[in-house]
Structures are given as C-alpha cells and as structure tokens.
Coordinates of C-alpha atoms and ligand atoms in Angstrom, one line a residue:
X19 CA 119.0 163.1 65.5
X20 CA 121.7 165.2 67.0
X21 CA 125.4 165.5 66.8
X22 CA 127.8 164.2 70.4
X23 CA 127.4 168.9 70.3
X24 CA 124.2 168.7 70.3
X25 CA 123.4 170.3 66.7
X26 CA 120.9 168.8 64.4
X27 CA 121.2 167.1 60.5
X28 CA 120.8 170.7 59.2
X29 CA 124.0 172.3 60.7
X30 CA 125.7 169.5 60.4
X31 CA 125.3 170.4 56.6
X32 CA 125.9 173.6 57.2
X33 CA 129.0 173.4 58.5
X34 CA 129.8 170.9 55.2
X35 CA 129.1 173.6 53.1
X36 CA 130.7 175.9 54.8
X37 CA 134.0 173.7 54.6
X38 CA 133.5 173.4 51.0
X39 CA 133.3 176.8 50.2
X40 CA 136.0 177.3 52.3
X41 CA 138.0 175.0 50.6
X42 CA 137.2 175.8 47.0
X43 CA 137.4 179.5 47.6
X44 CA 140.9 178.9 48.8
X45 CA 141.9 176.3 45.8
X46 CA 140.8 179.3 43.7
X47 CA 143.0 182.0 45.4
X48 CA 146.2 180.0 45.8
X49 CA 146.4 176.5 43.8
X50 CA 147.6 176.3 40.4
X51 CA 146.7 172.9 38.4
X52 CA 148.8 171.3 36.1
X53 CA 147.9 171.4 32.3
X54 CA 144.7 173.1 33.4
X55 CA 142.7 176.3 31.6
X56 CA 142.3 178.1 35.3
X57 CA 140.0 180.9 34.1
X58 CA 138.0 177.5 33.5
X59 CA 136.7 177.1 37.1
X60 CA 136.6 181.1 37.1
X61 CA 132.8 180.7 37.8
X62 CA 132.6 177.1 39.3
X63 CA 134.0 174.6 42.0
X64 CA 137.3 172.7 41.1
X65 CA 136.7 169.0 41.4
X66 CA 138.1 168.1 45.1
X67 CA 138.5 164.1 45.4
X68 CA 139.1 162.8 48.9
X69 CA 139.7 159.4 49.2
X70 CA 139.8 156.3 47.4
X71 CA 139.0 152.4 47.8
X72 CA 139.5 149.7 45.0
X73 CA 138.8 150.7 41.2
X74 CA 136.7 154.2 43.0
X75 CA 137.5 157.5 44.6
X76 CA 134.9 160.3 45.9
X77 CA 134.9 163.7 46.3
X78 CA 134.5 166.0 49.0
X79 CA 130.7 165.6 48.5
X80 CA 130.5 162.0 48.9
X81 CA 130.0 161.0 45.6
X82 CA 131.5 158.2 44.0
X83 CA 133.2 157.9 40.5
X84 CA 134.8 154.8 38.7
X85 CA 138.0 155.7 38.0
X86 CA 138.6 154.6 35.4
X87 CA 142.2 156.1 34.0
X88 CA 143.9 155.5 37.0
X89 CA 143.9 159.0 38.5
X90 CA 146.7 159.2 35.4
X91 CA 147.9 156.2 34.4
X92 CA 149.2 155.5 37.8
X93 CA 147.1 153.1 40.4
X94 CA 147.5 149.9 39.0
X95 CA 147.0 147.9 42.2
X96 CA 144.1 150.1 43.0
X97 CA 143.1 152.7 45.6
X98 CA 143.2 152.5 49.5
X99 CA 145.7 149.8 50.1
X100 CA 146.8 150.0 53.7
X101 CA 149.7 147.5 52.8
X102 CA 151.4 150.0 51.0
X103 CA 151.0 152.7 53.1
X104 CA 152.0 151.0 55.9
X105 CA 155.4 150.1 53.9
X106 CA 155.8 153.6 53.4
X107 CA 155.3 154.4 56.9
X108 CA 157.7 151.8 57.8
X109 CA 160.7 152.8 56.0
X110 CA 160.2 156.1 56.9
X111 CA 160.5 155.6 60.5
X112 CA 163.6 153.6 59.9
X113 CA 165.4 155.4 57.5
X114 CA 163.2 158.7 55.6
X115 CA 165.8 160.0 53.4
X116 CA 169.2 159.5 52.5
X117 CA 170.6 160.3 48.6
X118 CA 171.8 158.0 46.1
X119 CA 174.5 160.1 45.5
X120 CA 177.6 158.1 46.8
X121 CA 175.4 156.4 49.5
X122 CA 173.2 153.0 48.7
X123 CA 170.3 152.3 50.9
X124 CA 168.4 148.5 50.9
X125 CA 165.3 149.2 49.5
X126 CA 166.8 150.7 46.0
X127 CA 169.5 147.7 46.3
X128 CA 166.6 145.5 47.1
X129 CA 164.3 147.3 44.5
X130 CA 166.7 147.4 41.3
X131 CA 167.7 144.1 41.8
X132 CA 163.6 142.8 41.9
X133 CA 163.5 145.1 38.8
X134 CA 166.7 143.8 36.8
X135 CA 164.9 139.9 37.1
X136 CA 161.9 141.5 35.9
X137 CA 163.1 143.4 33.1
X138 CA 163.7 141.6 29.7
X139 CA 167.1 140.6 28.6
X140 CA 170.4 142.2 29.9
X141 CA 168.6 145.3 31.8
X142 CA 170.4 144.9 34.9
X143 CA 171.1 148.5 36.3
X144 CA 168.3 151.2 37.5
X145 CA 169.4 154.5 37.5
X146 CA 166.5 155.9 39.7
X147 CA 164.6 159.2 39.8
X148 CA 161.1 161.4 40.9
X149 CA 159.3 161.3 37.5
X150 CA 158.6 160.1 34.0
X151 CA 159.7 162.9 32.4
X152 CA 163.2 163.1 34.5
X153 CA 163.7 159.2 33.6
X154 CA 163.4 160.5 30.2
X155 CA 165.7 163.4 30.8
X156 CA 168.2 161.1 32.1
X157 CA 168.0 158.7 29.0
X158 CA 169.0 161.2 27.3
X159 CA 171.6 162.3 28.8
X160 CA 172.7 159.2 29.4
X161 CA 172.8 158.3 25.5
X162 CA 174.5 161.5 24.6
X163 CA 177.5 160.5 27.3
X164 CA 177.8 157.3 27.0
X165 CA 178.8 158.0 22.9
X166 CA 181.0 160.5 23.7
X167 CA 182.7 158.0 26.5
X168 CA 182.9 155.8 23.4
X169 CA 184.1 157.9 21.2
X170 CA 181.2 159.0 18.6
X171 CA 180.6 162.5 20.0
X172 CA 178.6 163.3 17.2
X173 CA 175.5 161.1 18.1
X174 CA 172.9 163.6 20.2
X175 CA 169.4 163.9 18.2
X176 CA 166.8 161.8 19.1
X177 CA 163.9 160.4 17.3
X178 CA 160.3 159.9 18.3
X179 CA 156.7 159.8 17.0
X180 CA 154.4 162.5 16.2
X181 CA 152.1 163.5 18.9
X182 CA 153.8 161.4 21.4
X183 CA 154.0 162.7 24.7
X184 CA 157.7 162.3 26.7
X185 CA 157.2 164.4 29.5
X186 CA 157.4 168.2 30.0
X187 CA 161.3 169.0 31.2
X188 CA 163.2 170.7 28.8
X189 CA 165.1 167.5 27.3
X190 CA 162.1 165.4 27.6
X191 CA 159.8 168.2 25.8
X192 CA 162.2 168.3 23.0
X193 CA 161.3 164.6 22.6
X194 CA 157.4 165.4 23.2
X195 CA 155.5 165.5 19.2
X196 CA 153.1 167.7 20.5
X197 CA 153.8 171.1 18.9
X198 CA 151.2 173.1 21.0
X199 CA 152.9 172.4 24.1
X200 CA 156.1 172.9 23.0
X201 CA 155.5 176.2 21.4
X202 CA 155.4 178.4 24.0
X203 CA 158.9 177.5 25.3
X204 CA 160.6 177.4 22.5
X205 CA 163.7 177.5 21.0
X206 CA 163.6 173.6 22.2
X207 CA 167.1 171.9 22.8
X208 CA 168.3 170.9 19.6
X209 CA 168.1 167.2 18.7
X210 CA 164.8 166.6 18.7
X211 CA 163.1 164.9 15.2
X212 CA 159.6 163.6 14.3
X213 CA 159.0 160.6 12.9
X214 CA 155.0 158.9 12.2
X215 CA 153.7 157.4 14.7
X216 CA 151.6 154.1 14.5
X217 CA 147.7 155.4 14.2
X218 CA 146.1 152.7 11.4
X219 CA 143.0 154.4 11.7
X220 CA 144.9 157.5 9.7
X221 CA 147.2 155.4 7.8
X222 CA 148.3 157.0 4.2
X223 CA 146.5 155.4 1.7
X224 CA 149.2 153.5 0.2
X225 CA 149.3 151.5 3.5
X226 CA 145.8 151.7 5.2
X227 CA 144.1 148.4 4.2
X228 CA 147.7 146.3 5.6
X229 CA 148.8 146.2 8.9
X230 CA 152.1 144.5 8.1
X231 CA 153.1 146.8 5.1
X232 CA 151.9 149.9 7.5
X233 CA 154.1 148.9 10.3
X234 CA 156.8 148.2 7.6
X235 CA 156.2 151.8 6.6
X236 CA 155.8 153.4 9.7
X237 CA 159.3 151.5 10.6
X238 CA 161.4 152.8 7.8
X239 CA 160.3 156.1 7.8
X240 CA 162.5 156.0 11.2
X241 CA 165.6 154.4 8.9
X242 CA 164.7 157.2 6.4
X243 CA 164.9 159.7 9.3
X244 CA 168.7 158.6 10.5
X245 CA 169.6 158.4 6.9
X246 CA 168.5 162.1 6.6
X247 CA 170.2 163.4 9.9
X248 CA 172.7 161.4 9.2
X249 CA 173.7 158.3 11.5
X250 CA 176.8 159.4 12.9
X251 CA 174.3 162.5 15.1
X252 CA 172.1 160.4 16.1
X253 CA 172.0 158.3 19.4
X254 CA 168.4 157.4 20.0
X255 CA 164.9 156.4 19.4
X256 CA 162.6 156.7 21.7
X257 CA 159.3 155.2 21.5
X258 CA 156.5 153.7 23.7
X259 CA 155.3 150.3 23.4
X260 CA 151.6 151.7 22.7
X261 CA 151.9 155.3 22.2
X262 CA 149.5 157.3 24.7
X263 CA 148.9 160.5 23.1
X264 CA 146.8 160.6 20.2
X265 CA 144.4 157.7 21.8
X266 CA 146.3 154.8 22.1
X267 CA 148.6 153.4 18.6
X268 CA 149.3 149.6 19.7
X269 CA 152.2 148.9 17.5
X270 CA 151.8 147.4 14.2
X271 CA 152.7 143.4 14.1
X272 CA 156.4 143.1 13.2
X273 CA 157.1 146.9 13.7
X274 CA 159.0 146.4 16.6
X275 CA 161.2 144.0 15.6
X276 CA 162.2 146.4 11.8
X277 CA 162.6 148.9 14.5
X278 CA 165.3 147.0 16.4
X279 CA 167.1 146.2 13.4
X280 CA 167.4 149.7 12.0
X281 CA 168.9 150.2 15.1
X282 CA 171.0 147.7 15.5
X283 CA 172.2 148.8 11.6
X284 CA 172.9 152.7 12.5
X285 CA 174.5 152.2 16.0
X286 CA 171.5 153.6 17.7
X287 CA 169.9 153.0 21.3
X288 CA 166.3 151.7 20.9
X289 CA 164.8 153.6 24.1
X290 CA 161.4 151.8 25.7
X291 CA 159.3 155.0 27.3
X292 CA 157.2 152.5 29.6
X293 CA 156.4 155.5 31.9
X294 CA 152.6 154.1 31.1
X295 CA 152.8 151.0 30.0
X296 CA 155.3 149.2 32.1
X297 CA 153.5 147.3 35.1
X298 CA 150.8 145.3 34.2
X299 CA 148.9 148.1 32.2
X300 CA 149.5 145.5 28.8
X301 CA 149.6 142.2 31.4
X302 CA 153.2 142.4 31.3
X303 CA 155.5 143.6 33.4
X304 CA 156.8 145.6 30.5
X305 CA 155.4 146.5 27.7
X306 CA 158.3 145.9 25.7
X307 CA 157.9 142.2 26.9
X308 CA 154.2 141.9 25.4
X309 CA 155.6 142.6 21.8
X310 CA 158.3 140.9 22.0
X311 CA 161.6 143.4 21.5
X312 CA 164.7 144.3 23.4
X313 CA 165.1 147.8 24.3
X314 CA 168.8 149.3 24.6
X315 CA 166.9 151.5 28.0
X316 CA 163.4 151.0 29.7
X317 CA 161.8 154.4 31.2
X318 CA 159.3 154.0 33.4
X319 CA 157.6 155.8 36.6
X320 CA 153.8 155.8 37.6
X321 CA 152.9 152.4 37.8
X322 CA 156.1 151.2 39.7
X323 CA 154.5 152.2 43.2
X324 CA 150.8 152.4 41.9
X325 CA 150.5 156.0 43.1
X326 CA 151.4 155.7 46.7
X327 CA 154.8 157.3 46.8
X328 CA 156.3 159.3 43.5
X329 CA 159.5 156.8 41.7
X330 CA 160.5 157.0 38.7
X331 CA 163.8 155.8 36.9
X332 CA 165.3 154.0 33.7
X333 CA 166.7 150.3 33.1
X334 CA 169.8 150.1 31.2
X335 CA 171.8 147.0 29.6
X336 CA 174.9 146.1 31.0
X337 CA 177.0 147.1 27.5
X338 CA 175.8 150.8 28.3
X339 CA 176.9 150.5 31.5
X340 CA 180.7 149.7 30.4
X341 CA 181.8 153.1 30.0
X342 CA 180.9 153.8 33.9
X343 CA 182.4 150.6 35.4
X344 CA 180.0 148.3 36.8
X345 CA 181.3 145.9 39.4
X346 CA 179.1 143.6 37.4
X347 CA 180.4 140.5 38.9
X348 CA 178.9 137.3 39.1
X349 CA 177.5 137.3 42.6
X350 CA 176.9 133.5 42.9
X351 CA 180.9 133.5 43.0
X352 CA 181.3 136.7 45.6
X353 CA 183.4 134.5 48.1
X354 CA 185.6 133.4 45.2
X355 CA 189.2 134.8 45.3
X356 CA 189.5 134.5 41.4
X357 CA 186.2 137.4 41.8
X358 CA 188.3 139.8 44.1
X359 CA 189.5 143.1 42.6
X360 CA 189.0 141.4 38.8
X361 CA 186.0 143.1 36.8
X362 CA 185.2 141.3 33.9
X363 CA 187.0 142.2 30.9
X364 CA 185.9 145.6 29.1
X365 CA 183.8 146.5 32.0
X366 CA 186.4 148.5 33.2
X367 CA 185.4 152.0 32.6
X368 CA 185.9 155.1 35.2
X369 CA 183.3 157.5 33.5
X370 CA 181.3 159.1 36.1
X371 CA 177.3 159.8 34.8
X372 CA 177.2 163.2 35.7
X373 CA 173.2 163.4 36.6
X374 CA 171.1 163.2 39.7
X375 CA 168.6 164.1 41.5
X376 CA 167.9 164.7 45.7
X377 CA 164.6 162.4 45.7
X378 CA 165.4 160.0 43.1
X379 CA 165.0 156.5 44.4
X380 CA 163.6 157.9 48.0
X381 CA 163.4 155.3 50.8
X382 CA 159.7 155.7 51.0
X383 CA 159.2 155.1 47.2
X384 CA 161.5 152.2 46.8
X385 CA 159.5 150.8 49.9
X386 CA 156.4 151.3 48.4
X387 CA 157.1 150.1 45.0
X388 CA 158.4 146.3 46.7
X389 CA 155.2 146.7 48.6
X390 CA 153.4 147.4 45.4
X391 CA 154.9 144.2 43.6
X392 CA 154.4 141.9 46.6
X393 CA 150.3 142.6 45.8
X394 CA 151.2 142.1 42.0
X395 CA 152.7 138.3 42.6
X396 CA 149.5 137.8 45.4
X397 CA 146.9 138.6 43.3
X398 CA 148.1 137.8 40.0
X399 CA 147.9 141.0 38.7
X400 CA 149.3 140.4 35.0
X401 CA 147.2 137.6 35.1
X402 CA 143.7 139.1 35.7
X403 CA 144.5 142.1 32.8
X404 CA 145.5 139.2 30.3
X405 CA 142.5 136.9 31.4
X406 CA 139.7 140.2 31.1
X407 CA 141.5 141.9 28.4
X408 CA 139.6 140.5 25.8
X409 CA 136.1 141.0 27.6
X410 CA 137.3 144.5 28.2
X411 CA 137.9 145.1 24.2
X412 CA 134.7 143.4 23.3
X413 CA 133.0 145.1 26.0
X414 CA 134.0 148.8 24.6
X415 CA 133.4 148.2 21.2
X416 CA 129.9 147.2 21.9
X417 CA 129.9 151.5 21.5
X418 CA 130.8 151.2 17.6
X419 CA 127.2 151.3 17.3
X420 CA 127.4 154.6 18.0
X421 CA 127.6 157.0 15.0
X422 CA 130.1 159.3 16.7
X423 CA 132.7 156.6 17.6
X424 CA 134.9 155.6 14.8
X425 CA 137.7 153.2 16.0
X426 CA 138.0 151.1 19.3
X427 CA 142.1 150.8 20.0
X428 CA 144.4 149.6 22.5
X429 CA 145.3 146.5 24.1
X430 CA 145.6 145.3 27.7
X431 CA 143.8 147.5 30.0
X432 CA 144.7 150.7 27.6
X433 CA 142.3 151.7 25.4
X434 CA 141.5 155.4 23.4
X435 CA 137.6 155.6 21.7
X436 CA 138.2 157.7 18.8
X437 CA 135.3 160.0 18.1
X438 CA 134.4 161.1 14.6
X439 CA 131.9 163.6 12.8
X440 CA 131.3 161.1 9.9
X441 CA 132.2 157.7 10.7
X442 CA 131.9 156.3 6.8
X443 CA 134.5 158.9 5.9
X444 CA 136.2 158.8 9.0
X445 CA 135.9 163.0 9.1
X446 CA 137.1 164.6 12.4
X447 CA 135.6 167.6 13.8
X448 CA 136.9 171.2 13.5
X449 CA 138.9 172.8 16.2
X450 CA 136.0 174.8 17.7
X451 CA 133.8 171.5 17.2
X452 CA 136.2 169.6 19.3
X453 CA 136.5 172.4 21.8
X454 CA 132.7 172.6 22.3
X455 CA 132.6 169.0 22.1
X456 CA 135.4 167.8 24.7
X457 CA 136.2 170.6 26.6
X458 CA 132.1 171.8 26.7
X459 CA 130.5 168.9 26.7
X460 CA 132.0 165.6 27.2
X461 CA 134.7 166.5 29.8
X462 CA 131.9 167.6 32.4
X463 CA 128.8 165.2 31.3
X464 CA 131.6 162.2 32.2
X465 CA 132.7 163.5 35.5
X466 CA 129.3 164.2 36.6
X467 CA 127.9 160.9 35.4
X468 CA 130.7 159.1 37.3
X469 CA 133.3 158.1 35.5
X470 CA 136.8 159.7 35.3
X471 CA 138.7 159.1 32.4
X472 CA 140.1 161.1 29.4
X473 CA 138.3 163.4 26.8
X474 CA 141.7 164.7 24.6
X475 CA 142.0 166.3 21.7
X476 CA 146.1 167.1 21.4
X477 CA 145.4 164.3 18.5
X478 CA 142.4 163.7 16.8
X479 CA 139.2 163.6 19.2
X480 CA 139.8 160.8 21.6
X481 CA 138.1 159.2 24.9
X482 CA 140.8 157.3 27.1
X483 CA 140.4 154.6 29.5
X484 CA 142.8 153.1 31.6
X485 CA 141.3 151.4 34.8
X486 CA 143.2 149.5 38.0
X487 CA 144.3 146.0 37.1
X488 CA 141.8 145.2 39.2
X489 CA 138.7 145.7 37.3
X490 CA 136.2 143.1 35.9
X491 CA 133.6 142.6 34.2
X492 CA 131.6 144.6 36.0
X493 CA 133.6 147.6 36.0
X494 CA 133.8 147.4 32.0
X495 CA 129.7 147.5 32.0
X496 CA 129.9 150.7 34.4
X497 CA 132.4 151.9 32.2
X498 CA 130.3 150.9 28.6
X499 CA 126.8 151.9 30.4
X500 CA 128.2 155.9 31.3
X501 CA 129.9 156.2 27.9
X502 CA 126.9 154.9 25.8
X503 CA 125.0 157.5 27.4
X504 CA 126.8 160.6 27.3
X505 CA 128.5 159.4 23.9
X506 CA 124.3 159.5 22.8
X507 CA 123.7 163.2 24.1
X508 CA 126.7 164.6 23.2
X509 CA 125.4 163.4 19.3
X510 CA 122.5 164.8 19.9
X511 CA 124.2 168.2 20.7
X512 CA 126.1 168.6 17.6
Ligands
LIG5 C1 155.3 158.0 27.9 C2 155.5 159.1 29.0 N1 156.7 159.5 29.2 C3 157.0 160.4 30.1 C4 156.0 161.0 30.9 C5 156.3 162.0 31.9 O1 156.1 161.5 33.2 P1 155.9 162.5 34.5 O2 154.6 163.1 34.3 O3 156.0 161.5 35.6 O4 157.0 163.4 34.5 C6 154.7 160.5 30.7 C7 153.6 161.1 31.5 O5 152.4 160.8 31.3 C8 154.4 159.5 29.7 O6 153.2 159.1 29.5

C-alpha cells in the first residue's frame, strides 16, 4: 500500500523513527524534568506520551497505558474531553488574560462563588493562584498576616506531619516532612515543625493494635507540639485529609475532630492541604467533607480543572477574612437600602493581603475548572468513586497474597501498596534494596507493562494508584492483573 506521496509501509516507518530520534535526541539536549535523576535516560529514550482518551494515554509509539495516577494526581474527569477544551478556547477568544489584581473577571466571580457552595461550612472566599504549592505559600502567608492584623504577631511556625509533602516553594518546602528534599536548599525559612503523621502500619507499639487510641496519639502529639513551641508562635496546622507521601495515611477515626479541638484550644488555624484530595479523588468534593471536620483554610489545585488548564488557590472562612474587609453582604438583600454602604459589624477591616500572583485565577483556568464541574454534576462523578470504591479496595488487596506486599491503604480512589521484605515482621528493605527495587526494577517493568502509576520510596517502599473518577471495574482488574505480575518477578529478583 502506498502513502497519497507515493512511499511504501517501510518509509513510512522510517520517517517515524526518524521523528523519534529526532525528538528524543532533542529532549536529551535541551529539556530538564522535574524531580527526575537526568543521567537516568543518559543511555535511553525519555518516555514521550502524546495524547490521551478516557482512563488512557499513549506514547509517541502508539502504545497504550492505563493511567492509572492521573498523570499526577490531576485528571479526575479523565483524558480527551473536547468539552473542556472547548471552554478554554472559548474564554480565551473572549477575554485571554486579565489580572486579579484590582480587576475581577466572570469566570473567577462565577468560579469562587460555585466553589464557596461547594466548600464545607463558612469557606466563602477563594484567593486564587497557578499551583499547589503557591496555594500553600499563600496560606501561609495569609495566617502569618492575618495574626499580626489581629494583634498576635508572635504566631508564624507551622505544623505538619512527617514525610508529608506541601509543595516545593520556599514557604511551602519549609512545610514539606521530607528531609531529603529539603536538604539541599537549606537554611529553610524558619517556622517549620514536624509532627507524626498517621501511618498504622508503623504505629509505636503502645498504639499499634488500636486505631482510636493511635489517632488519639497521633493527635496530641500535635497539642504536645504547640505546647513545646509555645502557643502564642504558632498560627497553623497544616495537614491533608489522607496524607500522599509515604503511600497514603487515611486519617485515624476521631483524629480529625481531637485535631480541631486542639486548635480551637491554642488559637490556631486548622489548614486543609486538599491539593490531592479535594475533587472527588475521596467521592467528595473535599476531602475534609468525607471525614467530617471544618478546616480554618482549604488548599487545593490539580483536580479543580482535571488537568486541562493549570489553577490553583485556597478557601478561606469568612472570620479570616475580617481583617481585609469583605463586602460580605447578604446578596439576597443587594437592592435593600438598609444594605448600602453598611458592612456587617466587625467586618470592617482595611488590611490589604499583600500577595499575588500574574496567572493566578487565569480566564482560561477558571473557564475550564466550571467546565470541569459541569461533567462532575452530569456524570455523577462523586457518585461513581463512592459506589466502586469498595470493589476498587477489595479488588487491590486481592495482591496481599503476595509475600512482598504488606498493607493495602487508602480510601476513595487513593490507594499506596506498601511493599515489604518480610511481611510477618513487617521489615522494609535497605536503601540500596529499595533503589534496585523501585528505581531498577519496578519503575520500568510497570511502565512497560502498561500501567502508569507510582513506585516511591521518599517513605517506606510504596506503589501508588490514583486513577480517573471514571474507572470501573474493569480498569481495577487491568490495574490488579499488571501489578500481580510484576509484583511476582520483582520477588523473584530479590
Ligand atoms: C498535598 C500537596 N500540597 C501541595 C502540592 C504542590 O502542588 P504543585 O505541584 O501544584 O505546586 C502537592 C503536589 O503534589 C500536594 O500533593
């Protein structure tokens, strides 16, 4: 058969490969990937995926993979949606870019208000930005004005859990557990403190065989923390509804709510870093909501336009807002005289929040993200994740057969497989082990057998899934069926 040029099949391939080469040899002279080991790919081809559709996306080869994280956490609704991209191209030909500095535009008024009946209790203003890690940034900063506005200019540390990840800005890496990231860029702004996180699997002793005591535990070692630093220094905790890093620490029952209180009891703001699990990753629309607690602020980013336009930003209850003014008038009663020029007692502040950004809250992204949560109320979104959330849990730990896998965690559509060298005495592998192991072995032998997901080892050992809200049963059999066998072989390496 030949080509409209009148070539055959085999320079048809020819040219392919030519392409390819062309495009890897140029990846390797000029591109720089995030997080990545580039003397890695010093001898092979960078993976190069080119499109997606639903719960899949290929590569410039033409092979298909399951993807089955999300690309990071971030395509909830699912790959190739025209809708949204036809939102985004909408909004750009009518308006592309104007700042939220001094100047509204409809989609973010349009956008925070959609959020604000979304969010749980009095979260009614968005402060909008690019990123996860800048809405964390900016709850910082945030907390550490809004105390001196109130007069406690002592309160600036922060609290969060060990090995949690908060982004990778300077504020927000201060808040990051993860010493071996941190390290290199250190001194770290001052503030930052550690407290444990919520891994049962590697509870102390004294705890490990109770949930409830654990969680009680876990949740006044964070009292004990502000006790140490001393109450009056600090303003916040920030912690995620099911922490990511480390594989995936759902929260303890009750552990939120002891959290909340110890808060409540020092003066301190109870920060919600959704930036993952906001948006139907849990079958809520945030996380916070699923167990049941009121954050002070909600970060969140990713999932907000699934992917197709960068958004990030943070949620924030009306008593922080007092400091800054609000306007926060009853809108039902805008036409009412008695409204005019009258802001409701104490919400009568002149503070300025001195913070932006150029892109936060973009046009584009703000169209996207309604776009985004128009296919969330169509298909029922929350509703598929909390009807196949429990065939997705009983589906993956079908694999505790397997001697290397040790605990099956998570909830929603979240999960991290922890892997262990001895499962009766739950013993881990060494550092060169677990470099051999995830970066040798399992990384690679997943990708090539189809399925992308994570292999991490910034915590113990730990495979990470965290598909489109789309996914069903079948999807959680791709998922189990790739993972039993390379689980299998890389046992039999060791
Ligand atoms: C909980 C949490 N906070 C913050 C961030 C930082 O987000 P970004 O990468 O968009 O800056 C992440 C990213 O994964 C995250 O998981």
């Amino acid at each position: 058969m030949s080509t409209p040029h009148g070539t055959g099949d085999l320079s048809g391939e020819a040219t392919q490969g030519a392409a390819q080469r062309h495009l890897q040899a140029t990846a390797h002279r000029h591109l720089w990937l995030h997080f990545t080991r580039m003397s890695s790919y010093a001898e092979g081809d960078m993976p190069v995926i080119v499109r997606g559709s639903g719960q899949y996306v290929y590569d410039n080869r033409g092979k298909r993979y399951l993807d089955g994280l999300s690309g990071l956490f971030v395509s909830q609704v699912g790959h190739g949606r025209t809708e949204l991209a036809e939102a985004g191209a909408r909004q750009a030909a009518e308006l592309a870019y104007f700042p939220l500095w001094s100047y509204a535009h409809p989609r973010a008024i349009e956008l925070a208000e959609r959020l604000a009946a979304l969010a749980p209790g009095q979260l009614n203003r968005v402060f909008f930005t690019t990123s996860g890690s800048e809405a964390v940034e900016s709850a910082w900063k945030l907390a550490k004005q809004y105390f001196k506005a109130i007069g406690q200019p002592g309160r600036y540390k922060v609290l969060s859990r060990e090995i949690a990840y908060h982004g990778t800005s300077m504020g927000a890496l201060a808040i990051t557990g993860l010493p071996g990231i941190k390290e290199p860029f250190e001194p770290m702004t001052p503030g930052g403190v550690r407290v444990p996180n919520t891994n049962f699997y590697r509870a102390p002793d004294f705890v490990a065989s109770d949930q409830e005591a654990f969680g009680r535990w876990a949740a006044d070692e964070i009292e004990r923390a502000i006790e140490r630093e001393g109450p009056e220094s600090v303003a916040a905790v920030f912690l995620e509804p099911v922490q990511n890093s480390g594989g995936c620490f759902p929260p303890p029952p009750g552990y939120f709510q002891r959290v909340r209180e110890i808060c409540d009891r020092h003066g301190v703001l109870l920060v919600s870093d959704e930036v993952i699990c906001a948006f139907g990753r849990l079958g809520y629309y945030f996380g916070s909501q699923r167990y049941g607690y009121q954050p002070d602020i909600i970060t969140f980013a990713k999932g907000v336009t699934s992917g197709y336009s960068p958004l990030g930003g943070m949620m924030v209850s009306d008593a922080l807002m007092e400091p800054f003014g609000s306007g926060h008038e009853d809108i039902s009663g805008f036409e009412s005289p008695r409204h005019v020029g009258h802001a409701p007692p104490g919400r009568s502040g002149t503070a300025t929040f001195l913070h932006g950004v150029t892109f936060a809250g973009h046009p584009v992204s703000c169209a996207v993200a309604l776009a985004n949560l128009d296919v969330f109320e169509k298909e029922d979104l929350l509703g598929n994740v909390r009807g196949h959330e429990a065939a997705f849990r009983a589906t993956l730990e079908k694999l505790s057969d397997l001697p290397i896998v040790g605990d099956v965690r998570g909830d929603g559509y979240f999960y991290g497989i922890e892997l262990v060298k001895d499962k009766a005495t739950r013993q881990t592998f060494s550092d060169e082990e677990s470099e051999r192991l995830l970066r040798g072995f399992l990384s690679p032998a997943l990708y090539d057998a189809g399925l992308i997901c994570r292999a991490d080892d910034r915590g113990d050992p730990v495979i990470q899934l965290s598909p489109p809200l789309t996914c069903t049963q079948e999807h959680f059999d791709e998922m189990e069926q790739i993972l039993r066998s390379v689980l299998t072989e890389a046992w039999s390496q060791l």
